[in-house]
Short mmCIF file of C-alpha atoms and ligand atoms in Angstrom, two decimals:
data_model
loop_
_atom_site.label_atom_id
_atom_site.label_comp_id
_atom_site.label_asym_id
_atom_site.label_seq_id
_atom_site.Cartn_x
_atom_site.Cartn_y
_atom_site.Cartn_z
CA MET W 1 -3.90 -8.19 -23.21
CA ASN W 2 -2.39 -4.61 -22.46
CA LYS W 3 -1.52 -3.56 -18.99
CA ALA W 4 -5.03 -2.17 -18.34
CA GLU W 5 -7.05 -5.30 -19.36
CA GLU W 6 -4.87 -7.15 -17.09
CA ILE W 7 -5.24 -4.94 -14.24
CA LYS W 8 -9.16 -4.87 -14.83
CA LYS W 9 -9.09 -8.58 -15.00
CA VAL W 10 -7.42 -9.09 -11.51
CA GLU W 11 -9.85 -6.19 -10.28
CA ASN W 12 -13.14 -7.98 -11.41
CA LEU W 13 -11.80 -11.10 -9.46
CA ALA W 14 -11.21 -8.86 -6.50
CA ARG W 15 -14.72 -7.82 -6.79
CA LYS W 16 -16.01 -11.19 -6.18
CA CYS W 17 -13.63 -12.48 -3.90
CA LYS W 18 -14.74 -14.62 -0.93
CA ARG W 19 -11.41 -16.15 -0.02
CA CYS W 20 -11.57 -14.90 3.47
CA ILE W 21 -14.08 -13.75 5.99
CA LEU W 22 -13.78 -10.03 5.27
CA TYR W 23 -16.12 -10.16 2.46
CA LYS W 24 -19.08 -10.57 4.68
CA TYR W 25 -18.46 -7.02 6.30
CA ARG W 26 -17.52 -5.08 3.22
CA LYS W 27 -19.39 -2.38 1.50
CA ASN W 28 -16.71 -2.22 -1.50
CA VAL W 29 -13.53 -3.88 -2.42
CA VAL W 30 -10.89 -1.38 -2.29
CA PHE W 31 -8.51 -2.69 -5.30
CA GLY W 32 -6.18 0.03 -6.25
CA SER W 33 -6.14 3.35 -8.09
CA GLY W 34 -3.86 5.68 -9.97
CA ASN W 35 -1.40 5.17 -12.84
CA ILE W 36 -0.27 1.55 -13.59
CA ASN W 37 2.55 2.72 -15.59
CA SER W 38 4.13 4.83 -12.44
CA LYS W 39 7.34 3.74 -11.22
CA LEU W 40 6.21 4.14 -7.78
CA PHE W 41 3.49 1.86 -6.07
CA PHE W 42 2.58 2.87 -2.60
CA LEU W 43 1.59 -0.05 -0.45
CA GLY W 44 -0.74 0.54 2.76
CA GLU W 45 -2.28 -1.78 5.33
CA SER W 46 -6.06 -2.17 4.84
CA PRO W 47 -8.86 0.10 3.95
CA GLY W 48 -10.65 2.06 6.66
CA LYS W 49 -14.40 3.32 6.99
CA LYS W 50 -14.01 5.99 4.20
CA GLU W 51 -12.44 3.69 1.92
CA ASP W 52 -14.80 1.02 2.56
CA GLU W 53 -17.83 3.05 1.44
CA LYS W 54 -16.19 4.79 -1.34
CA GLY W 55 -13.98 2.06 -2.77
CA ILE W 56 -10.80 4.31 -3.27
CA PRO W 57 -7.58 3.77 -1.14
CA PHE W 58 -6.46 6.30 1.25
CA CYS W 59 -9.63 8.54 0.83
CA GLY W 60 -9.96 9.61 4.74
CA LYS W 61 -7.80 11.15 6.78
CA ALA W 62 -4.47 9.23 6.48
CA GLY W 63 -5.40 9.93 2.68
CA LYS W 64 -4.95 13.68 3.30
CA ILE W 65 -1.88 13.28 4.92
CA LEU W 66 -0.40 11.11 1.98
CA GLU W 67 -1.50 14.01 -0.57
CA GLN W 68 0.50 16.25 1.55
CA LEU W 69 3.49 14.47 1.16
CA PHE W 70 2.90 13.98 -2.28
CA LYS W 71 2.42 17.73 -2.68
CA SER W 72 5.45 17.91 -0.74
CA ILE W 73 7.63 16.63 -3.71
CA SER W 74 5.29 17.78 -6.65
CA LEU W 75 3.64 14.85 -7.21
CA GLU W 76 -0.35 14.18 -7.28
CA ARG W 77 -1.71 10.96 -6.34
CA GLN W 78 -2.96 10.31 -10.29
CA ASP W 79 0.93 10.12 -10.58
CA VAL W 80 1.56 7.12 -8.85
CA TYR W 81 0.08 3.56 -7.98
CA ILE W 82 -1.78 3.23 -4.50
CA THR W 83 -3.08 0.25 -3.18
CA SER W 84 -3.06 -1.95 0.30
CA VAL W 85 -2.16 -5.20 1.70
CA LEU W 86 -5.90 -6.02 1.99
CA LYS W 87 -8.77 -5.01 -0.39
CA CYS W 88 -11.38 -5.33 2.15
CA ARG W 89 -11.69 -3.29 5.61
CA PRO W 90 -11.23 -5.48 8.64
CA PRO W 91 -14.26 -4.93 11.07
CA LYS W 92 -13.49 -1.97 13.72
CA ASN W 93 -10.31 -1.49 11.76
CA ARG W 94 -8.56 -4.49 13.72
CA ASN W 95 -5.08 -5.41 12.41
CA PRO W 96 -5.25 -7.84 9.32
CA LYS W 97 -5.08 -11.53 10.25
CA LYS W 98 -2.08 -13.75 8.88
CA ASP W 99 -4.76 -16.01 6.86
CA GLU W 100 -6.29 -12.82 5.39
CA ILE W 101 -2.84 -11.49 4.34
CA GLU W 102 -2.25 -14.71 2.79
CA LYS W 103 -5.55 -15.26 0.93
CA CYS W 104 -5.55 -11.32 -0.30
CA SER W 105 -1.64 -11.90 -1.65
CA PHE W 106 -3.08 -13.37 -4.91
CA TYR W 107 -4.21 -9.78 -5.91
CA LEU W 108 -1.59 -7.85 -4.44
CA ASP W 109 1.06 -10.16 -6.18
CA LYS W 110 -0.63 -9.80 -9.46
CA GLN W 111 -0.75 -5.82 -9.12
CA ILE W 112 3.05 -5.49 -8.46
CA GLU W 113 3.70 -8.09 -11.36
CA ILE W 114 1.40 -5.98 -13.77
CA VAL W 115 2.66 -2.41 -12.71
CA ASN W 116 6.21 -3.82 -12.14
CA PRO W 117 7.04 -0.65 -10.62
CA GLU W 118 10.76 0.82 -9.92
CA VAL W 119 10.40 1.36 -5.99
CA ILE W 120 7.44 -0.32 -3.80
CA VAL W 121 7.09 2.60 -0.96
CA CYS W 122 5.80 0.27 1.70
CA LEU W 123 3.58 2.36 4.26
CA GLY W 124 4.16 1.13 7.40
CA ARG W 125 4.97 -2.36 9.30
CA ILE W 126 2.37 -4.75 7.68
CA SER W 127 3.16 -3.55 4.25
CA LEU W 128 6.91 -3.63 4.90
CA ASN W 129 6.91 -7.24 6.27
CA TYR W 130 4.81 -8.36 3.67
CA ILE W 131 7.25 -6.99 0.86
CA LEU W 132 10.36 -8.11 3.07
CA LYS W 133 9.17 -11.73 3.24
CA LYS W 134 7.88 -12.17 -0.01
CA TYR W 135 10.80 -10.63 -2.27
CA PHE W 136 13.41 -10.45 0.06
CA ASN W 137 13.10 -13.43 2.20
CA ARG W 138 13.69 -11.30 5.43
CA LYS W 139 11.46 -11.19 8.45
CA ASN W 140 10.14 -9.02 11.51
CA PHE W 141 11.52 -5.70 10.54
CA LEU W 142 10.71 -2.39 12.50
CA ILE W 143 9.63 0.52 10.35
CA THR W 144 11.30 2.91 12.96
CA ASP W 145 14.41 1.09 11.84
CA LEU W 146 14.26 0.98 8.02
CA HIS W 147 11.98 3.99 7.35
CA GLY W 148 13.48 6.53 4.72
CA LYS W 149 16.15 3.65 3.67
CA ILE W 150 16.38 2.23 0.37
CA ILE W 151 16.48 -1.77 0.41
CA GLU W 152 17.44 -3.35 -3.00
CA LYS W 153 17.61 -6.83 -4.31
CA ASN W 154 17.72 -8.32 -7.79
CA GLY W 155 16.57 -4.85 -9.21
CA LYS W 156 13.81 -4.72 -6.80
CA LYS W 157 13.84 -1.42 -4.54
CA ILE W 158 11.79 -1.07 -1.50
CA PHE W 159 11.39 2.30 0.45
CA PRO W 160 9.61 2.05 3.68
CA ILE W 161 7.95 5.06 5.21
CA PHE W 162 5.69 5.42 8.38
CA HIS W 163 1.82 4.69 7.70
CA PRO W 164 0.51 8.16 7.18
CA ALA W 165 -2.08 7.50 9.77
CA PHE W 166 0.69 8.15 12.32
CA ALA W 167 1.27 11.69 11.43
CA ILE W 168 -2.51 12.57 12.05
CA TYR W 169 -1.96 13.78 15.30
CA ASN W 170 1.76 13.95 15.26
CA PRO W 171 3.37 16.80 13.67
CA LYS W 172 6.73 15.46 14.41
CA LYS W 173 6.19 12.39 12.54
CA PHE W 174 4.86 14.50 9.66
CA GLU W 175 8.28 16.14 9.44
CA ILE W 176 10.12 12.86 9.52
CA MET W 177 7.96 11.53 6.73
CA LYS W 178 8.61 14.78 4.72
CA LYS W 179 12.15 14.22 5.03
CA ASP W 180 11.73 10.69 3.98
CA PHE W 181 9.66 11.64 0.85
CA LYS W 182 12.43 14.08 0.30
CA LYS W 183 14.76 10.97 -0.23
CA LEU W 184 12.25 9.28 -2.45
CA LYS W 185 12.17 12.38 -4.80
CA GLY W 186 15.97 11.95 -5.03
CA LEU W 187 15.53 8.07 -6.10
CA ILE W 188 13.22 8.68 -9.08
CA CYS W 189 14.58 11.89 -10.63
N1 URA L 201 -4.86 2.96 5.38
C1 URA L 201 -4.46 2.04 4.55
O1 URA L 201 -3.18 1.41 4.72
N2 URA L 201 -4.93 1.78 3.20
C2 URA L 201 -6.19 2.58 3.11
O2 URA L 201 -6.77 2.67 1.89
C3 URA L 201 -6.57 3.43 3.92
C4 URA L 201 -5.89 3.77 5.23
#
């Protein structure tokens, strides 16, 4: 099986998933999109209303911010792979629960294995702490302490930044994120 077939197989499983209660509320599974051969893997938290309606990650307000950030370093969203820790929207956009994250991790771990990126860009606290625990055996770090810093172990690199939703009504956060993105560009060029 090639990479595209492998990822499709996992996506088909996710589309039928009933591992946690969130399947009852979803309109669409928001599996992931973009370039499966990219060096960069962007990892958000969970789909919002727009994403649930369309089945595409980061297609709402936070996605617009993310696209502006891509543009600031001459990237397009099709150049990178984008997904979130949860593939289904939690009701009223509440925080993901521990058991939902655990059950959904089957899909995320497979996506990381197949895409095999150079850098996982963690968008926000939930995604940062999932990756730190899983691959780095570290726990409970704050995005405010780690954003814009590369963390490396056994050839795996992660790069935490604030979740784009933080910048929707906060131009200062947006400027910080733009600076972090410049560092990200330095990493991949
Ligand atoms: N926020 C996320 O973390 N993921 C999405 O897909 C949309 C908003």
